[in-house]
mmCIF file of C-alpha atoms in Angstrom:
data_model
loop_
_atom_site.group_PDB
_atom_site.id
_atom_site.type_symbol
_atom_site.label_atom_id
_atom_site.label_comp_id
_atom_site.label_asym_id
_atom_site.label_seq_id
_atom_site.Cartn_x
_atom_site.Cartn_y
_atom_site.Cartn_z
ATOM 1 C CA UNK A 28 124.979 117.458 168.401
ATOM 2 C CA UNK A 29 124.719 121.289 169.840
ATOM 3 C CA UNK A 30 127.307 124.227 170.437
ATOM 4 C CA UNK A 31 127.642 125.709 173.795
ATOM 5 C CA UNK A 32 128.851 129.480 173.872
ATOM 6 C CA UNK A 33 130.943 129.877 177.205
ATOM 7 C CA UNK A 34 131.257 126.791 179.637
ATOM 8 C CA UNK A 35 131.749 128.157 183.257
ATOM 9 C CA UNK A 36 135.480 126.668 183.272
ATOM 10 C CA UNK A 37 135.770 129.459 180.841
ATOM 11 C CA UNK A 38 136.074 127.406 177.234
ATOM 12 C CA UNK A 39 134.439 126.691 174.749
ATOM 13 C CA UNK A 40 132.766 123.463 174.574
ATOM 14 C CA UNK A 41 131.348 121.636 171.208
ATOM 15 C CA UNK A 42 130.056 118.210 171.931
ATOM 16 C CA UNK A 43 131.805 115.037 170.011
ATOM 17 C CA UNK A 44 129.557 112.657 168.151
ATOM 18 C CA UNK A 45 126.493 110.592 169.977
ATOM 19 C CA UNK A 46 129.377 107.748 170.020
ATOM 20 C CA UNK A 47 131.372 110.424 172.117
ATOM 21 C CA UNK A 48 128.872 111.829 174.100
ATOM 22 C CA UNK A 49 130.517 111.895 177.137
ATOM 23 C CA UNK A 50 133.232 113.661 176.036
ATOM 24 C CA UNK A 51 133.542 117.632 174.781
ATOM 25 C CA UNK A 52 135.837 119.785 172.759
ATOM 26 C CA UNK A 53 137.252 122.140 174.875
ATOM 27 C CA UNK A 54 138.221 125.191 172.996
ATOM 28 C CA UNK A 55 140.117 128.002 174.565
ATOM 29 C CA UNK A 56 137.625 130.843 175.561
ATOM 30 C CA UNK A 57 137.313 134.296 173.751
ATOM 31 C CA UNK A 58 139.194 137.086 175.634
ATOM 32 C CA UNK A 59 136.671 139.920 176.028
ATOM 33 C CA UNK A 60 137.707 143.711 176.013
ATOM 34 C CA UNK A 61 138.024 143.951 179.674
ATOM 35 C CA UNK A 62 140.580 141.643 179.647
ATOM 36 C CA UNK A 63 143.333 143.359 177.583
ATOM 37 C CA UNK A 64 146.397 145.792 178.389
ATOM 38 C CA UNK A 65 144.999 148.534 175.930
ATOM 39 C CA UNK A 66 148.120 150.049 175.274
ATOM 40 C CA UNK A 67 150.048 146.786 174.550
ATOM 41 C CA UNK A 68 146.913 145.568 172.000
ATOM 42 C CA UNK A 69 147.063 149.113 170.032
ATOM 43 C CA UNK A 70 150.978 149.264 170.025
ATOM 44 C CA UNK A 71 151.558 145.802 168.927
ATOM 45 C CA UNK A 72 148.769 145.483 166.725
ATOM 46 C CA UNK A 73 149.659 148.731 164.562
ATOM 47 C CA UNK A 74 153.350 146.902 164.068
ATOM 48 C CA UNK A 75 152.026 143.674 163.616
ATOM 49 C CA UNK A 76 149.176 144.745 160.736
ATOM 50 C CA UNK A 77 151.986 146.838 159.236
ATOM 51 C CA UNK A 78 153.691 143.525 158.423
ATOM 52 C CA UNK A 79 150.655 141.705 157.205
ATOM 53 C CA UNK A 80 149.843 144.837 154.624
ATOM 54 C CA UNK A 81 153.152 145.198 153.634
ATOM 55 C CA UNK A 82 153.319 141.335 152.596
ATOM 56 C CA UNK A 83 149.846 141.875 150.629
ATOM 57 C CA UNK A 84 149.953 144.982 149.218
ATOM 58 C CA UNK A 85 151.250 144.084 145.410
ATOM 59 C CA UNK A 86 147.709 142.173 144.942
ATOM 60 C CA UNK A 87 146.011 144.989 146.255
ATOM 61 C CA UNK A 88 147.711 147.136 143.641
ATOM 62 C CA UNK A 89 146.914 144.473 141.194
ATOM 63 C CA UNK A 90 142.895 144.814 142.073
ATOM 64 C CA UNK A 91 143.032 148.340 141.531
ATOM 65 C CA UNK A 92 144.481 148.526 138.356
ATOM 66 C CA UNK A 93 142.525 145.835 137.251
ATOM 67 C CA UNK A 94 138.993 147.508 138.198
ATOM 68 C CA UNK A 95 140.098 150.961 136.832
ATOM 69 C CA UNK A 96 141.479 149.498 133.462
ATOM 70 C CA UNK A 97 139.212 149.851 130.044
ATOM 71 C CA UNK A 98 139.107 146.278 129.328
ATOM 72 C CA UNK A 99 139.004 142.894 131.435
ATOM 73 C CA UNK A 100 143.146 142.038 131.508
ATOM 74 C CA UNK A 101 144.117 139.180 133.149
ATOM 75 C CA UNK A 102 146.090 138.628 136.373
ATOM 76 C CA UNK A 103 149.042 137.297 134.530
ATOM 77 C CA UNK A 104 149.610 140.149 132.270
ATOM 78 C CA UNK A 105 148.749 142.554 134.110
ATOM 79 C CA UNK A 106 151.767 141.472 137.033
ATOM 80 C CA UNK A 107 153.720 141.152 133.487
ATOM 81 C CA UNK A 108 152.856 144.493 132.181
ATOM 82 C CA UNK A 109 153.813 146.152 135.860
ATOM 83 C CA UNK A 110 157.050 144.100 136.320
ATOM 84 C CA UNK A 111 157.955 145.350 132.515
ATOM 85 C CA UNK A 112 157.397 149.217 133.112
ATOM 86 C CA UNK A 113 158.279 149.881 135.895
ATOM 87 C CA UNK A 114 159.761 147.478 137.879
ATOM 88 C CA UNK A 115 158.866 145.318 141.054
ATOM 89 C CA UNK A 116 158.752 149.165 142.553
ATOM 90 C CA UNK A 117 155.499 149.155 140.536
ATOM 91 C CA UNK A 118 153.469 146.591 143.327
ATOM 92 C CA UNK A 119 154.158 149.031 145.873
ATOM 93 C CA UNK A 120 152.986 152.304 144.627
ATOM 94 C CA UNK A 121 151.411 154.303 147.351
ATOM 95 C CA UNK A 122 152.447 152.028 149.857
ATOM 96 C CA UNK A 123 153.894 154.545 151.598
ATOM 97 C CA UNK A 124 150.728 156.686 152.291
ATOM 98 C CA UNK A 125 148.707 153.571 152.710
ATOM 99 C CA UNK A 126 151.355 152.243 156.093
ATOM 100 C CA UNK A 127 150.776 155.876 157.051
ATOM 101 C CA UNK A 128 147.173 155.099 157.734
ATOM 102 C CA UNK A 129 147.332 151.869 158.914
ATOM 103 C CA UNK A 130 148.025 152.426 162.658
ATOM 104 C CA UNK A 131 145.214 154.983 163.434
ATOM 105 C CA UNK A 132 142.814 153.431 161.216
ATOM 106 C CA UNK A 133 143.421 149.329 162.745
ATOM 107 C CA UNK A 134 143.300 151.321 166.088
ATOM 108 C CA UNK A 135 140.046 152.617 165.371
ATOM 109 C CA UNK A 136 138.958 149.388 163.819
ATOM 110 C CA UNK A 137 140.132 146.877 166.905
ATOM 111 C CA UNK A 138 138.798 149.634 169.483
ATOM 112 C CA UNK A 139 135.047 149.076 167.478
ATOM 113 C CA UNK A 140 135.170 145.700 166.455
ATOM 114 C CA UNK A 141 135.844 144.558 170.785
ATOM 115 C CA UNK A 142 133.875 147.152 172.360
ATOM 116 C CA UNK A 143 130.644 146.187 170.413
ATOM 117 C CA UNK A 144 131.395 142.438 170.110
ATOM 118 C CA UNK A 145 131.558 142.244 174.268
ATOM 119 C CA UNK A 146 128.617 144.670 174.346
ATOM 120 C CA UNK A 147 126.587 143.211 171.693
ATOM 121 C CA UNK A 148 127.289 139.647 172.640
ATOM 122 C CA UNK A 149 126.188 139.932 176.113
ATOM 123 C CA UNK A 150 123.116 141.733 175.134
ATOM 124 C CA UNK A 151 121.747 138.934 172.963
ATOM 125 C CA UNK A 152 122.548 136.160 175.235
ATOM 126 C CA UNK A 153 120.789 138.498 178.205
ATOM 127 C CA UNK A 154 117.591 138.617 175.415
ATOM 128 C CA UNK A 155 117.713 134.666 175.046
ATOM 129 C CA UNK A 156 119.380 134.186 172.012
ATOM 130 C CA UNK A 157 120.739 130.543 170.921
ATOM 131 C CA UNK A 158 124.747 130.665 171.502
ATOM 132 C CA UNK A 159 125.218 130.386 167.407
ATOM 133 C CA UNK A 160 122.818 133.368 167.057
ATOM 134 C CA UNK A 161 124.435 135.803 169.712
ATOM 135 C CA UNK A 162 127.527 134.945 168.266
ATOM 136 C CA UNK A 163 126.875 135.483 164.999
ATOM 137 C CA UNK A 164 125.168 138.687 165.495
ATOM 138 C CA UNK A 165 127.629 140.345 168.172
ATOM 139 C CA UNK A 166 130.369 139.509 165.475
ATOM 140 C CA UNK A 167 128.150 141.265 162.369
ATOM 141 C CA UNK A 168 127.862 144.318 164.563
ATOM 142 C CA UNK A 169 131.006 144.339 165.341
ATOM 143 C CA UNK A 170 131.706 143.973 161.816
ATOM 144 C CA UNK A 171 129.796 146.989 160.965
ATOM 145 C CA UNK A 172 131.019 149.565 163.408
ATOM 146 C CA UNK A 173 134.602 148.758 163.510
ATOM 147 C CA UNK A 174 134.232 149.257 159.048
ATOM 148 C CA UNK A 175 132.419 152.247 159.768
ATOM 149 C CA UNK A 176 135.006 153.792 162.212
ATOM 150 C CA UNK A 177 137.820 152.678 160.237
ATOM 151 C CA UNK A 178 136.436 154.706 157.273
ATOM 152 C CA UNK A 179 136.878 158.071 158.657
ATOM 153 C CA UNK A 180 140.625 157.439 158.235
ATOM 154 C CA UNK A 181 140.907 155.091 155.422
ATOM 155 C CA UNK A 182 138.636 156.883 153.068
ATOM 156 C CA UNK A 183 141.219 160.055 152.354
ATOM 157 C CA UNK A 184 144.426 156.945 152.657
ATOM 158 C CA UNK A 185 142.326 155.096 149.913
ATOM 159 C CA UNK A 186 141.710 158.335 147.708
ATOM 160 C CA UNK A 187 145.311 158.996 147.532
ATOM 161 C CA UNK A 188 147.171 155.636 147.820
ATOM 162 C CA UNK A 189 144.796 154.164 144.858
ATOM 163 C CA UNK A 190 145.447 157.614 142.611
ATOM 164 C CA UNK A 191 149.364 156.295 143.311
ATOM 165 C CA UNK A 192 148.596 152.836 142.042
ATOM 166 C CA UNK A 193 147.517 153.672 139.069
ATOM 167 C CA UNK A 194 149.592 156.501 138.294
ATOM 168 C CA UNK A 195 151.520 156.066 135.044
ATOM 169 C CA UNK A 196 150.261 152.615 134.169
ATOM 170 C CA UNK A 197 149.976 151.686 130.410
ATOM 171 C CA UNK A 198 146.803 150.090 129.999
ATOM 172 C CA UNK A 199 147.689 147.104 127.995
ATOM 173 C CA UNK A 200 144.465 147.515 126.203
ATOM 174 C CA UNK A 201 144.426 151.086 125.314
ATOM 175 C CA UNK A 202 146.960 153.621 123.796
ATOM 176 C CA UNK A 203 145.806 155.569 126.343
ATOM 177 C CA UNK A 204 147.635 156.016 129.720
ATOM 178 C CA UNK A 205 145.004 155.522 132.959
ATOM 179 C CA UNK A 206 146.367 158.416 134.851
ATOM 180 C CA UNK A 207 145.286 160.623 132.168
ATOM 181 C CA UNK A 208 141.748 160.915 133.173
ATOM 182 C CA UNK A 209 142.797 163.194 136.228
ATOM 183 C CA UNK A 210 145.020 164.930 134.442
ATOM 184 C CA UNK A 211 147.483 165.292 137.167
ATOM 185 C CA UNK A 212 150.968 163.380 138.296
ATOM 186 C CA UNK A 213 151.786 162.869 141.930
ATOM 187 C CA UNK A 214 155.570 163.064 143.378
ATOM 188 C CA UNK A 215 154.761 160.919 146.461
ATOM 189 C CA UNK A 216 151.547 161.201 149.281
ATOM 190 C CA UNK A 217 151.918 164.637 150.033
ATOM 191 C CA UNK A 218 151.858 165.913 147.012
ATOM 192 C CA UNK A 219 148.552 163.801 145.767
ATOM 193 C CA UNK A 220 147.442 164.955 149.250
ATOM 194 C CA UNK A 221 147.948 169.041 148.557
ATOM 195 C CA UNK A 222 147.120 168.828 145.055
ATOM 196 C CA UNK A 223 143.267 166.779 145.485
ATOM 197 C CA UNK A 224 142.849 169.158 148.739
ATOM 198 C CA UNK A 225 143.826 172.177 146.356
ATOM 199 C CA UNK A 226 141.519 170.669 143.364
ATOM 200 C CA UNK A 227 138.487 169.660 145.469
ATOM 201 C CA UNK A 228 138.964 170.987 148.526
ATOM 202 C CA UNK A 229 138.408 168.288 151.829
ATOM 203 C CA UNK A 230 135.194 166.520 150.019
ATOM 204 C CA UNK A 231 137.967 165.646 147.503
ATOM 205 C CA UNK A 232 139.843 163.290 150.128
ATOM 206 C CA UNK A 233 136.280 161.744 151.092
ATOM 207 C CA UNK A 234 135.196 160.880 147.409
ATOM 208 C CA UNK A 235 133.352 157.867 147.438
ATOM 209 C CA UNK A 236 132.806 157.756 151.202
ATOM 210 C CA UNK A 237 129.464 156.794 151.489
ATOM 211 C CA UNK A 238 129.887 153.985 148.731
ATOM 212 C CA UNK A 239 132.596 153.090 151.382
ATOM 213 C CA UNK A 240 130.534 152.597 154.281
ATOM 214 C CA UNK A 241 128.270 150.506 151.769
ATOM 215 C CA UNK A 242 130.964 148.781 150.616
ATOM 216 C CA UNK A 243 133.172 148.118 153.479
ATOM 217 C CA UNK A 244 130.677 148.037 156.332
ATOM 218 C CA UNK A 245 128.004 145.113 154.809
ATOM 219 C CA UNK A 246 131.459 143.371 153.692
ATOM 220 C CA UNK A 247 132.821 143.045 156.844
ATOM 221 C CA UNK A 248 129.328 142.703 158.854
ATOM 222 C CA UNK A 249 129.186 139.398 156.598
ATOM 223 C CA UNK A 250 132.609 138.550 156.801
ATOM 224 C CA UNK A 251 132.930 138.667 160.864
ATOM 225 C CA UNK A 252 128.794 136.535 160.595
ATOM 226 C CA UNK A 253 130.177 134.057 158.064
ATOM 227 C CA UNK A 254 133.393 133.691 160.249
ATOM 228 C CA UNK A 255 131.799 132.792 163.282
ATOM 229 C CA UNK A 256 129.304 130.454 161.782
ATOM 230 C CA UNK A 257 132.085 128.932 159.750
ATOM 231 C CA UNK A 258 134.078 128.190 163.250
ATOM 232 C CA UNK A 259 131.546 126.314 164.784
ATOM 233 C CA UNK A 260 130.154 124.427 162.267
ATOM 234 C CA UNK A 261 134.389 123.508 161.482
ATOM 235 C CA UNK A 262 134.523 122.061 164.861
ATOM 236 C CA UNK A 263 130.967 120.667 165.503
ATOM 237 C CA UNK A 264 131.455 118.797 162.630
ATOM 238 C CA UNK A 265 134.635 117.454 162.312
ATOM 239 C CA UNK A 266 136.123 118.864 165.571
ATOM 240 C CA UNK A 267 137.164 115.202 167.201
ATOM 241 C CA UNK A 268 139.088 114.472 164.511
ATOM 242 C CA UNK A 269 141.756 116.972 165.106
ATOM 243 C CA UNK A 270 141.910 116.534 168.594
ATOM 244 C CA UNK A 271 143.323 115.014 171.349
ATOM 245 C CA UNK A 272 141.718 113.311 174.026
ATOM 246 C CA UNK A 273 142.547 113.318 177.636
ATOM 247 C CA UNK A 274 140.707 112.793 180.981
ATOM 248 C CA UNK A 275 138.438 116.065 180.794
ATOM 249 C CA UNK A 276 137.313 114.999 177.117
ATOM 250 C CA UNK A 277 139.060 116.152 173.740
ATOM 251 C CA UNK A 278 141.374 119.359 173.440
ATOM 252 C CA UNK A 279 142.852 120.734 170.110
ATOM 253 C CA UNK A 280 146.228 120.821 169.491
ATOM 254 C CA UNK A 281 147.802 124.677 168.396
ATOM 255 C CA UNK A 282 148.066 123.956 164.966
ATOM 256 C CA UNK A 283 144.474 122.244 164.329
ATOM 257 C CA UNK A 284 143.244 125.342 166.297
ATOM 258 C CA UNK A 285 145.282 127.904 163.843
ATOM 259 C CA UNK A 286 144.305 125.551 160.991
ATOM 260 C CA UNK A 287 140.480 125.847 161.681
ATOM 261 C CA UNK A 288 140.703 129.631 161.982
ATOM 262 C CA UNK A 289 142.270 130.279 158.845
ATOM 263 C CA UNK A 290 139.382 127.911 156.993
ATOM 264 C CA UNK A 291 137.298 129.498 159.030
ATOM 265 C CA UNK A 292 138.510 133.048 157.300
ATOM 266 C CA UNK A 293 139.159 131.575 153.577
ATOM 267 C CA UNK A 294 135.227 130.498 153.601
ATOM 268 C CA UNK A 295 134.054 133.638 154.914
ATOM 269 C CA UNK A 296 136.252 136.214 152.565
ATOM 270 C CA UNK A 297 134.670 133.840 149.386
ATOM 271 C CA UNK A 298 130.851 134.946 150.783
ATOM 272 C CA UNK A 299 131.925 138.226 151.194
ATOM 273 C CA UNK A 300 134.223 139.148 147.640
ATOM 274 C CA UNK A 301 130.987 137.618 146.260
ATOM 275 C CA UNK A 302 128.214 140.231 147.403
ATOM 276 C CA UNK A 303 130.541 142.984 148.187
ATOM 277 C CA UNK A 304 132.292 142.828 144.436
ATOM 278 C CA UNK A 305 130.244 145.335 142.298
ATOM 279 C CA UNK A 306 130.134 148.198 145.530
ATOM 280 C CA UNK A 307 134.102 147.746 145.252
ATOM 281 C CA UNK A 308 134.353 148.171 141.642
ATOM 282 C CA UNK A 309 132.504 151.557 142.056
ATOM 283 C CA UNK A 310 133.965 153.019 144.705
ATOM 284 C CA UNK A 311 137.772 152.183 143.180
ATOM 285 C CA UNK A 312 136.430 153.834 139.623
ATOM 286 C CA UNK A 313 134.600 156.523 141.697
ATOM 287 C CA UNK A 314 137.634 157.431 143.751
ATOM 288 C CA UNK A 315 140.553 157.459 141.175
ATOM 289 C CA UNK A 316 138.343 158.052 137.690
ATOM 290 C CA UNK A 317 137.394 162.007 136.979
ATOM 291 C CA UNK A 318 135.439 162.870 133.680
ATOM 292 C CA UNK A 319 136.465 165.761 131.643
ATOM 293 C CA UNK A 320 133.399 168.572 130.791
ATOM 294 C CA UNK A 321 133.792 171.485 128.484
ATOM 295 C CA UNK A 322 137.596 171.078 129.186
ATOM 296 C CA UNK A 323 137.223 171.107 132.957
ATOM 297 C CA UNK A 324 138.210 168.080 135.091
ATOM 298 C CA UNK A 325 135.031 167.097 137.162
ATOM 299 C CA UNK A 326 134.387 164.321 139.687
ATOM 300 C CA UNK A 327 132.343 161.621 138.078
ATOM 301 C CA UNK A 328 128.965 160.511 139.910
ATOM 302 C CA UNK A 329 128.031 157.143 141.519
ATOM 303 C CA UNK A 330 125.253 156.569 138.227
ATOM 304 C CA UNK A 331 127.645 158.074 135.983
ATOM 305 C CA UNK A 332 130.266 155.912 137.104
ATOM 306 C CA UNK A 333 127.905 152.994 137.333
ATOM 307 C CA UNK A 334 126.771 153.740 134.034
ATOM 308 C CA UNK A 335 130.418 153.696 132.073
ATOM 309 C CA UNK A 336 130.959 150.569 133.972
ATOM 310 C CA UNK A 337 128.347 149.000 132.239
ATOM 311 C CA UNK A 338 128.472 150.196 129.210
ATOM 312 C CA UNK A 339 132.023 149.135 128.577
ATOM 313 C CA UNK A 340 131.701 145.862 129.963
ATOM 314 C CA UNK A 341 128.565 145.433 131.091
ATOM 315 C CA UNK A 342 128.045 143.277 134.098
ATOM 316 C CA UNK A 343 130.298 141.100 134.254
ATOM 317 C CA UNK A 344 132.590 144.318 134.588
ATOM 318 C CA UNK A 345 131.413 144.814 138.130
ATOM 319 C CA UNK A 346 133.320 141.621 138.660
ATOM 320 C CA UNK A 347 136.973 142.666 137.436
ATOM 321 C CA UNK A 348 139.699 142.113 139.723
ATOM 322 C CA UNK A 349 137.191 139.491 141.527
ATOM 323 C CA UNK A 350 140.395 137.026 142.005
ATOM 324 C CA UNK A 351 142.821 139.267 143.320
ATOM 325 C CA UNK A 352 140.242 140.965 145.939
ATOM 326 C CA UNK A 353 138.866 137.332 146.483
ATOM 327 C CA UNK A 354 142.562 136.018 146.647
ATOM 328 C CA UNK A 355 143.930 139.053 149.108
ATOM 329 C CA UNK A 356 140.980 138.878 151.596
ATOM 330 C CA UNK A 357 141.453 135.092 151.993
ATOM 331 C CA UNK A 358 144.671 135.865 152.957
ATOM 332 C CA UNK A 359 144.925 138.798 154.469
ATOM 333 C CA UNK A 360 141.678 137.901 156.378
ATOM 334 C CA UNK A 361 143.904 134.072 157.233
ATOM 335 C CA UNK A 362 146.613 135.979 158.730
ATOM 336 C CA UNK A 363 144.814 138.412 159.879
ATOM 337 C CA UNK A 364 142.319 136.556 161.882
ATOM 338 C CA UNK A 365 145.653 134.357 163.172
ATOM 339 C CA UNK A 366 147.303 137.526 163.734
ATOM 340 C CA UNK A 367 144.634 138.991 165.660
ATOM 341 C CA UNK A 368 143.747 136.058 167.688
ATOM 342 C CA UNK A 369 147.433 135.912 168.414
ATOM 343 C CA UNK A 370 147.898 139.470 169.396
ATOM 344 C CA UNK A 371 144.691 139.407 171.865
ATOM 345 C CA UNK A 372 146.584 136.371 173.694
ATOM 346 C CA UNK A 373 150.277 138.446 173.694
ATOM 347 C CA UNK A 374 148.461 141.332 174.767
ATOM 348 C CA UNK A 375 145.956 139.831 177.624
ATOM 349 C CA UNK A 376 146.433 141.588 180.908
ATOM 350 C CA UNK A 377 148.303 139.156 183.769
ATOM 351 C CA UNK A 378 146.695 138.426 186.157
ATOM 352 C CA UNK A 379 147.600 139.291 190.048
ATOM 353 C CA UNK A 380 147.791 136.095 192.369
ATOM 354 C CA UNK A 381 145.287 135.781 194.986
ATOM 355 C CA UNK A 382 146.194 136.862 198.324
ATOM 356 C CA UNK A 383 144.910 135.799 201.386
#
């Protein structure tokens, strides 16, 4: 059994089983950077991801407050506790700000993640690389520099959106109110924004940006490896199965193609919650969590914050709010990937008959 990475016909081919050796799996080919209307991928995909966060945003709010609370609280009372305060309002704290940021950071992010993939792939197939191996590392780069380039916006989004979240939630484990470690209340965005640029001055809206880039750029370099090896090892394995077979050898119908994506995505967001869980914890407590000194409201460190972490919990604290991230990047990464892969093929350029 062995993968091939592009066929000339311009698909993807996976052979069957030795009783099927004749026949392939011929999966619709990547479409490379060259190949897209730019303007139509940037414009639709900032309307389309807007959609997707909008739908997943309460269990992002539920990670947060769940990683910046005193004690582990569970998923169930903490949606309670929310819905019993302050409403179904209270899942979409900050979501404004966060939407805000969406469409120049995913522009930065898709601009990244196909530049290097094309560059990168073709580089490693040019230097002899197996087809699972140039795959798998043009997608990790890709991974990397697309979370890296994405930071630069989402870092300040983050700092604000997450102080929203939290804002005037009751820990249910604690007389004490969350918000009360930075001592300040927000109106909306703008205000957080002007009052942490007022407070801290511009390094205020980048707290916790270099546990970002640890965090987000290993989780997605993972994610985007584990993704691609997940695909083809989907397919090589149990490919024939869910497809049809016709004269040219065995073709997938849509929804076994979608279906195998979205696996594809579930398995790779479980490998990557799992390592990336503790940097994530941090940064949250790191970005939203101040500590108070001779009466003067200071930013806490990385060991300082590392160091409460523990010592309240110690480390199986690292892990709070493991199901919610763990649940919200398998889905967001499932419709994500299928929104993606869908908004590559609405937005491929058309191609001009020949003329002779």
């Amino acid at each position: 059994m062995f993968l091939t990475f592009l066929s000339k016909s311009g698909e993807n081919e996976h052979k069957c089983s030795e009783d099927d050796s004749g026949s392939e799996i011929h999966i619709p080919a990547d479409i490379d950077w060259h190949m897209l209307d730019k303007s139509k991928f940037f414009f639709l995909g900032g309307a389309l991801f807007s959609g997707v966060s909008a739908a997943l945003y309460p269990i992002v709010v539920l990670k947060t407050r769940q990683q910046v609370a005193s004690t582990q609280v569970s998923c169930f009372k903490m949606c309670f506790t929310i819905m019993k305060y302050e409403g179904f309002r209270g899942f979409y704290r900050g979501f404004g700000t966060s939407l805000m940021g969406t469409i120049p950071a995913r522009s930065l992010y898709m601009g990244a993640l196909e530049v290097t993939k094309s560059s990168v792939g073709t580089a490693t197939v040019s230097l002899g690389y197996s087809d699972t191996s140039a795959t798998a590392i043009s997608n990790a780069a890709a991974g990397l520099s697309s979370a890296m380039a994405a930071q630069l916006v989402w870092t300040p989004i983050d700092v604000v959106s997450q102080r929203l979240m939290v804002q005037g939630y009751n820990d249910v484990n604690s007389s004490k109110n969350v918000n009360n470690v930075n001592f300040c209340r927000y109106r909306n965005g703008f205000d957080a924004f002007r009052k942490i640029l007022y407070a801290d001055g511009p390094k205020g809206l980048y707290r916790g940006f270099g546990i970002s880039i640890l965090t987000y750029a290993p989780s997605n370099a993972v994610w985007w490896a584990s993704y691609s090896v997940a695909h083809k090892f989907i397919w090589s394995g149990i490919g024939c199965s869910l497809c049809k077979k016709d004269e040219s050898g065995f073709r997938p119908e849509s929804k076994a193609f979608v279906a195998v994506q979205g696996v594809s995505a579930a398995m790779a967001s479980g490998v990557s919650a799992l390592i990336t869980m503790p940097l994530d914890t941090i940064k949250t407590r790191l970005q939203v969590l101040d500590r108070e000194e001779n009466g003067i409201r200071k930013p806490s460190s990385v060991p300082q914050t590392v160091r409460n972490l523990v010592q309240g919990g110690g480390l199986a604290a690292c892990y709070r709010g493991l199901g919610p991230r763990w649940a919200s990047m398998a889905m967001s990464a499932t419709t994500m990937i299928m929104t993606y892969e869908f908004l590559k093929r609405l937005s491929t350029k058309t191609r001009e008959p020949l003329t002779t």
